[in-house]
Amino acid sequence: IRRPPRSPLFPYTTLFRSMERYTSSQAHQMLTLLGSVAREIRELRELRRELRGLLDDIEQADRISPEGFTEARLDIQTRLAEVSEANRRCLHELFRLGVYLHGTQPLVFHIPGLSRNRNVVFVWMEGQDTLQILGPLGPEPLSRESGRTR
């Protein structure tokens, strides 16, 4: 039995089924918020990397001389938990808006949308100032005048 080919939108057709769909103009209005969330996620990622480096240094020093590192280790572990919670809040805010974080290097956001009476996914990648439409025919950039964010 041959199955019909899947649409490039397949993972999102079920994910976005019950969520609000945004028009192109609404999706463009979201770019400022997505830029802020992307900066926060990037900053949290960098802070987590620094804290993990410190924790590794403390654990190496603790192997040599275990005196006095317990409190420092607990402080860093507490800060790591706070960073994880802040990251979770960012992702929850995206989920609440119906936005899906598709990739992390670079950050790629998918926004469920409607264009020309068809379901699409608007795609924004960190560092870009335009949206793309992911539809049955693949990615297509929005026109320059509608793709501007500023």
mmCIF file of C-alpha atoms in Angstrom:
data_model
loop_
_atom_site.group_PDB
_atom_site.id
_atom_site.type_symbol
_atom_site.label_atom_id
_atom_site.label_comp_id
_atom_site.label_asym_id
_atom_site.label_seq_id
_atom_site.Cartn_x
_atom_site.Cartn_y
_atom_site.Cartn_z
ATOM 1 C CA ILE A 1 0.000 0.000 0.000
ATOM 2 C CA ARG A 2 1.468 3.320 -1.051
ATOM 3 C CA ARG A 3 0.828 6.306 1.127
ATOM 4 C CA PRO A 4 0.486 9.772 -0.351
ATOM 5 C CA PRO A 5 3.511 12.019 0.226
ATOM 6 C CA ARG A 6 3.376 14.130 3.349
ATOM 7 C CA SER A 7 3.071 17.853 3.149
ATOM 8 C CA PRO A 8 6.091 19.849 4.389
ATOM 9 C CA LEU A 9 3.618 21.185 6.974
ATOM 10 C CA PHE A 10 2.909 17.700 8.373
ATOM 11 C CA PRO A 11 4.437 18.118 11.872
ATOM 12 C CA TYR A 12 2.628 21.420 12.276
ATOM 13 C CA THR A 13 -0.801 20.445 11.007
ATOM 14 C CA THR A 14 -1.445 18.538 14.225
ATOM 15 C CA LEU A 15 0.617 20.824 16.478
ATOM 16 C CA PHE A 16 -1.133 24.001 15.315
ATOM 17 C CA ARG A 17 -4.601 22.521 14.765
ATOM 18 C CA SER A 18 -6.136 23.998 17.912
ATOM 19 C CA MET A 19 -4.022 27.144 18.091
ATOM 20 C CA GLU A 20 -4.798 30.575 16.780
ATOM 21 C CA ARG A 21 -3.481 31.319 13.310
ATOM 22 C CA TYR A 22 -1.919 34.670 12.554
ATOM 23 C CA THR A 23 -2.172 36.803 9.457
ATOM 24 C CA SER A 24 1.002 38.058 7.815
ATOM 25 C CA SER A 25 0.568 41.466 9.420
ATOM 26 C CA GLN A 26 0.002 39.970 12.887
ATOM 27 C CA ALA A 27 3.062 37.739 12.473
ATOM 28 C CA HIS A 28 5.160 40.772 11.521
ATOM 29 C CA GLN A 29 3.953 42.599 14.622
ATOM 30 C CA MET A 30 5.304 39.668 16.641
ATOM 31 C CA LEU A 31 8.862 40.135 15.377
ATOM 32 C CA THR A 32 9.771 42.679 18.064
ATOM 33 C CA LEU A 33 8.643 40.274 20.783
ATOM 34 C CA LEU A 34 10.431 37.344 19.132
ATOM 35 C CA GLY A 35 13.607 39.430 18.921
ATOM 36 C CA SER A 36 13.388 40.147 22.655
ATOM 37 C CA VAL A 37 12.750 36.498 23.487
ATOM 38 C CA ALA A 38 15.648 35.447 21.226
ATOM 39 C CA ARG A 39 18.016 37.867 23.029
ATOM 40 C CA GLU A 40 16.876 36.578 26.405
ATOM 41 C CA ILE A 41 17.305 32.937 25.381
ATOM 42 C CA ARG A 42 20.769 33.727 23.987
ATOM 43 C CA GLU A 43 21.783 35.541 27.201
ATOM 44 C CA LEU A 44 20.459 32.691 29.352
ATOM 45 C CA ARG A 45 22.352 30.189 27.210
ATOM 46 C CA GLU A 46 25.595 32.150 27.683
ATOM 47 C CA LEU A 47 25.027 32.477 31.444
ATOM 48 C CA ARG A 48 24.323 28.745 31.709
ATOM 49 C CA ARG A 49 27.561 28.006 29.816
ATOM 50 C CA GLU A 50 29.545 30.257 32.202
ATOM 51 C CA LEU A 51 27.948 28.740 35.297
ATOM 52 C CA ARG A 52 28.599 25.204 34.098
ATOM 53 C CA GLY A 53 32.223 26.150 33.456
ATOM 54 C CA LEU A 54 32.497 27.496 37.013
ATOM 55 C CA LEU A 55 30.862 24.370 38.376
ATOM 56 C CA ASP A 56 33.342 22.205 36.469
ATOM 57 C CA ASP A 57 36.236 24.280 37.858
ATOM 58 C CA ILE A 58 34.901 23.921 41.406
ATOM 59 C CA GLU A 59 34.471 20.174 41.008
ATOM 60 C CA GLN A 60 38.069 19.846 39.766
ATOM 61 C CA ALA A 61 39.350 21.960 42.650
ATOM 62 C CA ASP A 62 37.197 19.941 45.054
ATOM 63 C CA ARG A 63 38.998 16.761 43.997
ATOM 64 C CA ILE A 64 42.312 18.343 45.002
ATOM 65 C CA SER A 65 41.153 19.969 48.229
ATOM 66 C CA PRO A 66 37.502 19.515 49.243
ATOM 67 C CA GLU A 67 37.542 22.340 51.793
ATOM 68 C CA GLY A 68 35.190 25.271 51.309
ATOM 69 C CA PHE A 69 33.704 24.396 47.920
ATOM 70 C CA THR A 70 30.373 23.001 49.099
ATOM 71 C CA GLU A 71 28.730 26.406 49.527
ATOM 72 C CA ALA A 72 30.103 27.712 46.220
ATOM 73 C CA ARG A 73 28.842 24.593 44.425
ATOM 74 C CA LEU A 74 25.376 24.998 45.959
ATOM 75 C CA ASP A 75 25.270 28.684 44.952
ATOM 76 C CA ILE A 76 26.114 27.854 41.358
ATOM 77 C CA GLN A 77 23.624 24.997 41.260
ATOM 78 C CA THR A 78 20.953 27.375 42.583
ATOM 79 C CA ARG A 79 21.812 29.927 39.897
ATOM 80 C CA LEU A 80 21.689 27.193 37.234
ATOM 81 C CA ALA A 81 18.202 26.225 38.436
ATOM 82 C CA GLU A 82 17.134 29.894 38.211
ATOM 83 C CA VAL A 83 18.482 30.135 34.657
ATOM 84 C CA SER A 84 16.622 26.957 33.698
ATOM 85 C CA GLU A 85 13.415 28.361 35.171
ATOM 86 C CA ALA A 86 13.841 31.650 33.270
ATOM 87 C CA ASN A 87 14.405 29.693 30.048
ATOM 88 C CA ARG A 88 11.296 27.612 30.760
ATOM 89 C CA ARG A 89 9.277 30.831 31.213
ATOM 90 C CA CYS A 90 10.496 32.106 27.811
ATOM 91 C CA LEU A 91 9.451 28.877 26.124
ATOM 92 C CA HIS A 92 6.109 28.919 27.951
ATOM 93 C CA GLU A 93 5.428 32.450 26.721
ATOM 94 C CA LEU A 94 6.112 31.301 23.154
ATOM 95 C CA PHE A 95 3.819 28.304 23.631
ATOM 96 C CA ARG A 96 1.089 30.559 25.048
ATOM 97 C CA LEU A 97 1.275 32.635 21.859
ATOM 98 C CA GLY A 98 1.210 29.496 19.718
ATOM 99 C CA VAL A 99 4.798 30.000 18.537
ATOM 100 C CA TYR A 100 7.048 26.964 18.201
ATOM 101 C CA LEU A 101 10.823 27.130 18.718
ATOM 102 C CA HIS A 102 11.996 24.948 15.839
ATOM 103 C CA GLY A 103 15.783 25.353 16.047
ATOM 104 C CA THR A 104 18.314 26.665 18.520
ATOM 105 C CA GLN A 105 21.499 27.284 16.500
ATOM 106 C CA PRO A 106 20.383 29.832 15.245
ATOM 107 C CA LEU A 107 17.033 30.311 16.922
ATOM 108 C CA VAL A 108 14.223 29.570 14.463
ATOM 109 C CA PHE A 109 10.614 30.340 15.355
ATOM 110 C CA HIS A 110 7.544 28.942 13.585
ATOM 111 C CA ILE A 111 4.279 30.870 13.784
ATOM 112 C CA PRO A 112 1.037 29.210 12.630
ATOM 113 C CA GLY A 113 -0.621 31.361 10.022
ATOM 114 C CA LEU A 114 -3.135 31.889 7.276
ATOM 115 C CA SER A 115 -2.217 33.258 3.877
ATOM 116 C CA ARG A 116 -4.560 33.351 0.916
ATOM 117 C CA ASN A 117 -7.038 31.186 2.838
ATOM 118 C CA ARG A 118 -4.560 28.361 3.350
ATOM 119 C CA ASN A 119 -2.736 27.179 6.435
ATOM 120 C CA VAL A 120 0.913 28.150 6.442
ATOM 121 C CA VAL A 121 3.761 28.470 8.890
ATOM 122 C CA PHE A 122 5.557 31.804 9.108
ATOM 123 C CA VAL A 123 9.248 31.260 9.843
ATOM 124 C CA TRP A 124 11.559 33.762 11.496
ATOM 125 C CA MET A 125 15.242 33.104 12.069
ATOM 126 C CA GLU A 126 17.265 35.043 14.630
ATOM 127 C CA GLY A 127 19.150 37.855 12.940
ATOM 128 C CA GLN A 128 16.772 38.252 10.008
ATOM 129 C CA ASP A 129 14.400 41.152 9.521
ATOM 130 C CA THR A 130 11.872 39.279 7.379
ATOM 131 C CA LEU A 131 9.536 36.331 7.690
ATOM 132 C CA GLN A 132 9.326 33.429 5.300
ATOM 133 C CA ILE A 133 6.249 31.347 4.573
ATOM 134 C CA LEU A 134 6.578 27.593 4.827
ATOM 135 C CA GLY A 135 3.799 26.180 2.728
ATOM 136 C CA PRO A 136 3.021 23.175 0.543
ATOM 137 C CA LEU A 137 5.465 24.436 -2.105
ATOM 138 C CA GLY A 138 8.279 25.057 0.371
ATOM 139 C CA PRO A 139 9.713 28.274 1.766
ATOM 140 C CA GLU A 140 8.918 31.482 -0.030
ATOM 141 C CA PRO A 141 10.049 34.913 1.183
ATOM 142 C CA LEU A 142 7.394 37.506 1.836
ATOM 143 C CA SER A 143 7.480 40.616 -0.315
ATOM 144 C CA ARG A 144 10.005 43.209 0.734
ATOM 145 C CA GLU A 145 7.421 45.801 1.736
ATOM 146 C CA SER A 146 5.504 43.372 3.954
ATOM 147 C CA GLY A 147 8.696 41.746 5.273
ATOM 148 C CA ARG A 148 10.120 44.868 6.868
ATOM 149 C CA THR A 149 9.994 45.035 10.641
ATOM 150 C CA ARG A 150 11.048 48.614 11.196
#
